[in-house]
PDB file of C-alpha atoms in Angstrom:
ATOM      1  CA  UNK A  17       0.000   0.000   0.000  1.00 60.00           C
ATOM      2  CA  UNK A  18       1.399   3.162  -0.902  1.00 72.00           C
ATOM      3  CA  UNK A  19       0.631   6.307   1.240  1.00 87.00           C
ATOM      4  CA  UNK A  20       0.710   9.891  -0.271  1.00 89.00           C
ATOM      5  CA  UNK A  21       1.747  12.372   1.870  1.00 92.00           C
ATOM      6  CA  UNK A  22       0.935  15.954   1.383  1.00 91.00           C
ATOM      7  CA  UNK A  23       3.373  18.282   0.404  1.00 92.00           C
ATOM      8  CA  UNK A  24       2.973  21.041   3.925  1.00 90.00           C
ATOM      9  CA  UNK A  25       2.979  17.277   5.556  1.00 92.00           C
ATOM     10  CA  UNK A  26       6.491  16.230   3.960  1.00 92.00           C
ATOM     11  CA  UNK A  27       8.140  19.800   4.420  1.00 91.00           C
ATOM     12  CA  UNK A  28       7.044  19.382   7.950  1.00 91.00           C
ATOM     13  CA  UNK A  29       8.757  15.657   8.201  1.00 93.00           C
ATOM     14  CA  UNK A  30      11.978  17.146   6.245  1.00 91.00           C
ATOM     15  CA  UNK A  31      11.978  20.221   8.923  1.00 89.00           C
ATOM     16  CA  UNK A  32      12.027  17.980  11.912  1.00 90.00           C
ATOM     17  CA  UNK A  33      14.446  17.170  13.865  1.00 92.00           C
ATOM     18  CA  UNK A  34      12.542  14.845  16.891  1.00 93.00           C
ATOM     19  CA  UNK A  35       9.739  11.985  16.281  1.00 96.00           C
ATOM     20  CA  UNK A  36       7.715  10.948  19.057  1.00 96.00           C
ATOM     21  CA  UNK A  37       7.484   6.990  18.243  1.00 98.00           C
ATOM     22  CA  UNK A  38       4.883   5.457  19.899  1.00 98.00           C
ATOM     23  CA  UNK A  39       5.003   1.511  19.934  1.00 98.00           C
ATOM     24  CA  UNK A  40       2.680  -0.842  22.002  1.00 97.00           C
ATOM     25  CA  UNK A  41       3.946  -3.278  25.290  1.00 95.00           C
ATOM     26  CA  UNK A  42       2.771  -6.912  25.752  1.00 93.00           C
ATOM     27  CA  UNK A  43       0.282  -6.036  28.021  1.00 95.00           C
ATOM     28  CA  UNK A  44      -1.064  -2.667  25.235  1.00 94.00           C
ATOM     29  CA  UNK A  45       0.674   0.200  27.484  1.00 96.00           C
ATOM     30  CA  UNK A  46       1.143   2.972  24.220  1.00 97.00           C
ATOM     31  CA  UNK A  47       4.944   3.863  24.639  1.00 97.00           C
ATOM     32  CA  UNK A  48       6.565   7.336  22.986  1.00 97.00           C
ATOM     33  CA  UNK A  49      10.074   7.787  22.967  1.00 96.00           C
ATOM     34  CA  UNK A  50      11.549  10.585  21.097  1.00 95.00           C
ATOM     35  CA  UNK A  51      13.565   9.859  18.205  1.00 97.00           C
ATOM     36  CA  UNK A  52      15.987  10.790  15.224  1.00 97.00           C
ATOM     37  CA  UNK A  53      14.915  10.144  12.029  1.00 97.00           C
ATOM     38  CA  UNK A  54      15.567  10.407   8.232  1.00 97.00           C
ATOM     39  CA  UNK A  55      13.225  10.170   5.807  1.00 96.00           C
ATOM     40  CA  UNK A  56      15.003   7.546   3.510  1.00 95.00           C
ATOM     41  CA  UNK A  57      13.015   6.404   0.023  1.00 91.00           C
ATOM     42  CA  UNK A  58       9.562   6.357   1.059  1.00 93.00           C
ATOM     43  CA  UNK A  59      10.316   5.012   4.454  1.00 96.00           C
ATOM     44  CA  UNK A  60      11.660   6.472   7.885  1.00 97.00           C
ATOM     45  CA  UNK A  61      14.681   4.860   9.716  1.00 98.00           C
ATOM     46  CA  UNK A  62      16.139   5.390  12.762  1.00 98.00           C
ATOM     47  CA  UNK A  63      18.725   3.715  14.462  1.00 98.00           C
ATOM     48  CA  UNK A  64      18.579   2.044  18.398  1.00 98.00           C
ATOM     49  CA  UNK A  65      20.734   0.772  20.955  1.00 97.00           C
ATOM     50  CA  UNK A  66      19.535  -2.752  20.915  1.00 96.00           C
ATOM     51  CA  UNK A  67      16.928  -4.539  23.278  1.00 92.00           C
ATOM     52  CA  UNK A  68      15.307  -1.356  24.000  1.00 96.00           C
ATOM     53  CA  UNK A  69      11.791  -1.564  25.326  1.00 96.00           C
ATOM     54  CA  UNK A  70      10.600  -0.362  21.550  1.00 97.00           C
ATOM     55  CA  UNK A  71      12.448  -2.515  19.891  1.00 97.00           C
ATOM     56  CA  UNK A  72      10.556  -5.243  22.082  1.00 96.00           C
ATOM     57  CA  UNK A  73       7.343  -3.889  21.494  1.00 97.00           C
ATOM     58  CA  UNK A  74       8.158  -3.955  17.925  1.00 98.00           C
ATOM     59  CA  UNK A  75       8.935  -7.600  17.638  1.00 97.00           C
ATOM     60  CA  UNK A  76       5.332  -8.153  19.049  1.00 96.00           C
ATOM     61  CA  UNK A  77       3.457  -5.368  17.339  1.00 97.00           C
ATOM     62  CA  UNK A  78       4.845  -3.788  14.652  1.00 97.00           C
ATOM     63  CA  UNK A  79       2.139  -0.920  14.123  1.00 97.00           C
ATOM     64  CA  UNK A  80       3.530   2.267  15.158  1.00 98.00           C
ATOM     65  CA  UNK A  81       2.768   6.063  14.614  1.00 98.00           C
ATOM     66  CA  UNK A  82       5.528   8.836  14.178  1.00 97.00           C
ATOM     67  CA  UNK A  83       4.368  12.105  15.481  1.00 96.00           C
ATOM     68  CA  UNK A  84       6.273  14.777  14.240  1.00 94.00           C
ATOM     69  CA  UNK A  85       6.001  18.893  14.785  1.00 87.00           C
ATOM     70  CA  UNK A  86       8.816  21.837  13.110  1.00 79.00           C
ATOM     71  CA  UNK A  87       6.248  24.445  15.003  1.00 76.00           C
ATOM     72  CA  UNK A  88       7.223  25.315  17.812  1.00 80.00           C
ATOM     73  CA  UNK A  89       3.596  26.190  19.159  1.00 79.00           C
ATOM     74  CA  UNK A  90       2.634  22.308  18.298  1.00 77.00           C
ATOM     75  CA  UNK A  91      -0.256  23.553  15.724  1.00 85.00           C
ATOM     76  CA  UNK A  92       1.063  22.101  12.844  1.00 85.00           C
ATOM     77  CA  UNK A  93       2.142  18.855  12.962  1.00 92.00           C
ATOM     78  CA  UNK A  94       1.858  15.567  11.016  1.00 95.00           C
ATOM     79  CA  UNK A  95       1.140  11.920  12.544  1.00 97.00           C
ATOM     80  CA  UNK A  96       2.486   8.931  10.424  1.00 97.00           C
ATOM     81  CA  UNK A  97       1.108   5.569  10.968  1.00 97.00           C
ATOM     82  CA  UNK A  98       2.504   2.880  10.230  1.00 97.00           C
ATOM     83  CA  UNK A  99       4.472  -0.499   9.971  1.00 97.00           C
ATOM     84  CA  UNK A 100       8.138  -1.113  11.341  1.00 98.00           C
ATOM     85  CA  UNK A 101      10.322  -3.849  11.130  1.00 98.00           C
ATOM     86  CA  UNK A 102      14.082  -4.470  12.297  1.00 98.00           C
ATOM     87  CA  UNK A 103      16.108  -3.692   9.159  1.00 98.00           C
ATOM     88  CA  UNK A 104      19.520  -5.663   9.207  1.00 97.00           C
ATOM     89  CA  UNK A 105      20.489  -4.018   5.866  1.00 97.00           C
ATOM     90  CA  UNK A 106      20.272  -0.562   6.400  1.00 97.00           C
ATOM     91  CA  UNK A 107      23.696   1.242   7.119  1.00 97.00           C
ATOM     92  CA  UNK A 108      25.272   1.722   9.660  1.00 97.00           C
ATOM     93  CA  UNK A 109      24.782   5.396  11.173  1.00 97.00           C
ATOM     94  CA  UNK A 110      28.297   6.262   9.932  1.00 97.00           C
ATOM     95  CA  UNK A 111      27.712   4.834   6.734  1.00 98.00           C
ATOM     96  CA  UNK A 112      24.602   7.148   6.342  1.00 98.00           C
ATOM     97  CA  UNK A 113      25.852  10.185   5.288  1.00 97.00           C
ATOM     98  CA  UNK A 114      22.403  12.440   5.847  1.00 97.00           C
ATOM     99  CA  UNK A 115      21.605  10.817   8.972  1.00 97.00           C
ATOM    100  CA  UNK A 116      25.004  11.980  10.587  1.00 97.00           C
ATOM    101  CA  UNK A 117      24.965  15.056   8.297  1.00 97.00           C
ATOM    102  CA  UNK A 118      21.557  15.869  10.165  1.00 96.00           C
ATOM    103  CA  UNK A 119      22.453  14.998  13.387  1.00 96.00           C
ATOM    104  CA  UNK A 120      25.937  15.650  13.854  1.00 95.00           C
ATOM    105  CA  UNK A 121      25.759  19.042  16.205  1.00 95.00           C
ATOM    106  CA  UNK A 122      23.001  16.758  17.887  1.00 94.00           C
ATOM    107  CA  UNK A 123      25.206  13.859  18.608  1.00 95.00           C
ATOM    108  CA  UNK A 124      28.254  16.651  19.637  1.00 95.00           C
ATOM    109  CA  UNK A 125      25.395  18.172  22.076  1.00 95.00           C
ATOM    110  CA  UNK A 126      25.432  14.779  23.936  1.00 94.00           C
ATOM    111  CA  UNK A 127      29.152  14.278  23.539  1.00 95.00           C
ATOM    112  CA  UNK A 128      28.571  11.125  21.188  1.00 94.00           C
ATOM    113  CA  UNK A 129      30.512  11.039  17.371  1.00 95.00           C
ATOM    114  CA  UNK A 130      29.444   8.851  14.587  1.00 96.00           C
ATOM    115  CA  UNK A 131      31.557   6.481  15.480  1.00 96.00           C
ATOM    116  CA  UNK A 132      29.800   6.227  19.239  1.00 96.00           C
ATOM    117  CA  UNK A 133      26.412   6.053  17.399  1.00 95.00           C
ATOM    118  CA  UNK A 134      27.500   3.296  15.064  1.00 96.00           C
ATOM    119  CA  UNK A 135      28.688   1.222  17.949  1.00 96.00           C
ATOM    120  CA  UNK A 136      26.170   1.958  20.586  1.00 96.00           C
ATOM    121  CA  UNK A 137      23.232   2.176  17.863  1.00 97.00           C
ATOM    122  CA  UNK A 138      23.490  -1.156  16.014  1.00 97.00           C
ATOM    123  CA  UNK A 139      19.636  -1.775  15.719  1.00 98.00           C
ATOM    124  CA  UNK A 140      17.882   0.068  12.623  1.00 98.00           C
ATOM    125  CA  UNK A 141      14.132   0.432  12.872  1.00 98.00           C
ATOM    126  CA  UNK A 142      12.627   1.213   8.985  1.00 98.00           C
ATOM    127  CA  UNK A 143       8.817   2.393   9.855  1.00 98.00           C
ATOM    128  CA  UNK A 144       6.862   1.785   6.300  1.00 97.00           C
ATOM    129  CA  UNK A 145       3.720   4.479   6.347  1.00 97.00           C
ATOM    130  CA  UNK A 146       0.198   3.302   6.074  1.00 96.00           C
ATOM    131  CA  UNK A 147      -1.706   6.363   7.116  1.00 96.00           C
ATOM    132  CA  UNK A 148      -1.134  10.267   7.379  1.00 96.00           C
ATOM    133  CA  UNK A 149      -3.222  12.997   9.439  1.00 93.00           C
ATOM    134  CA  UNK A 150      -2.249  16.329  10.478  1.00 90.00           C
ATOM    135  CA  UNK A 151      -2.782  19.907  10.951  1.00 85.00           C
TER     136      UNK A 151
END
């Protein structure tokens, strides 16, 4: 299923610098956790340190939504649903040139390199869209 996604919607999603993914626990407790993100071919991926709680959550439910803002006043903002999986092939965060291009002064912020992120964030998490809403 492919999902068009508006054009204010994608500006918004190329703008942003934190997601709010929100997975689901065993026992359906909704979990956010803010995240980086690129959008990446029609997908998003992120990278995680591995056994997380949301990477759990994911193994059991992979529906997901992506809630992402550029306003600072939280009017306009876009929610993504959708589908993630563990993606083994996706590259490494050093390896992804405009993930660490658009993080880098993040990562310096929280004295980590791309070279921390690629060996403490070994667990990429592709999120597939299936639905779009926003303001």
């Amino acid at each position: 299923m492919t999902v068009t996604i508006e054009s204010k919607y994608m500006e918004r999603i190329q703008k942003g610098i934190y997601a709010w993914l929100t997975t689901v626990r065993a026992d359906g407790t909704p979990q956010p956790t803010p995240v980086w993100y690129i959008w990446d071919n029609g997908t998003f991926l992120m990278y995680s340190i591995p056994n997380q709680q949301k990477i759990r959550n994911i193994l059991i439910n992979p529906t997901v939504t992506l809630a992402i803002t550029d306003d600072p006043s939280g009017e306009e903002y876009v929610v993504i649903t959708g589908e993630a999986a563990i993606d083994e092939s996706a590259p490494r965060v050093i390896d992804n040139a405009p993930y660490v291009e658009k993080y880098r002064k993040g990562m310096e912020a929280i004295n980590f390199s791309p070279e921390s992120m690629t060996r403490d964030f070994t667990t990429a998490i592709r999120i597939t869209p299936t639905g779009v809403r926003g303001q």
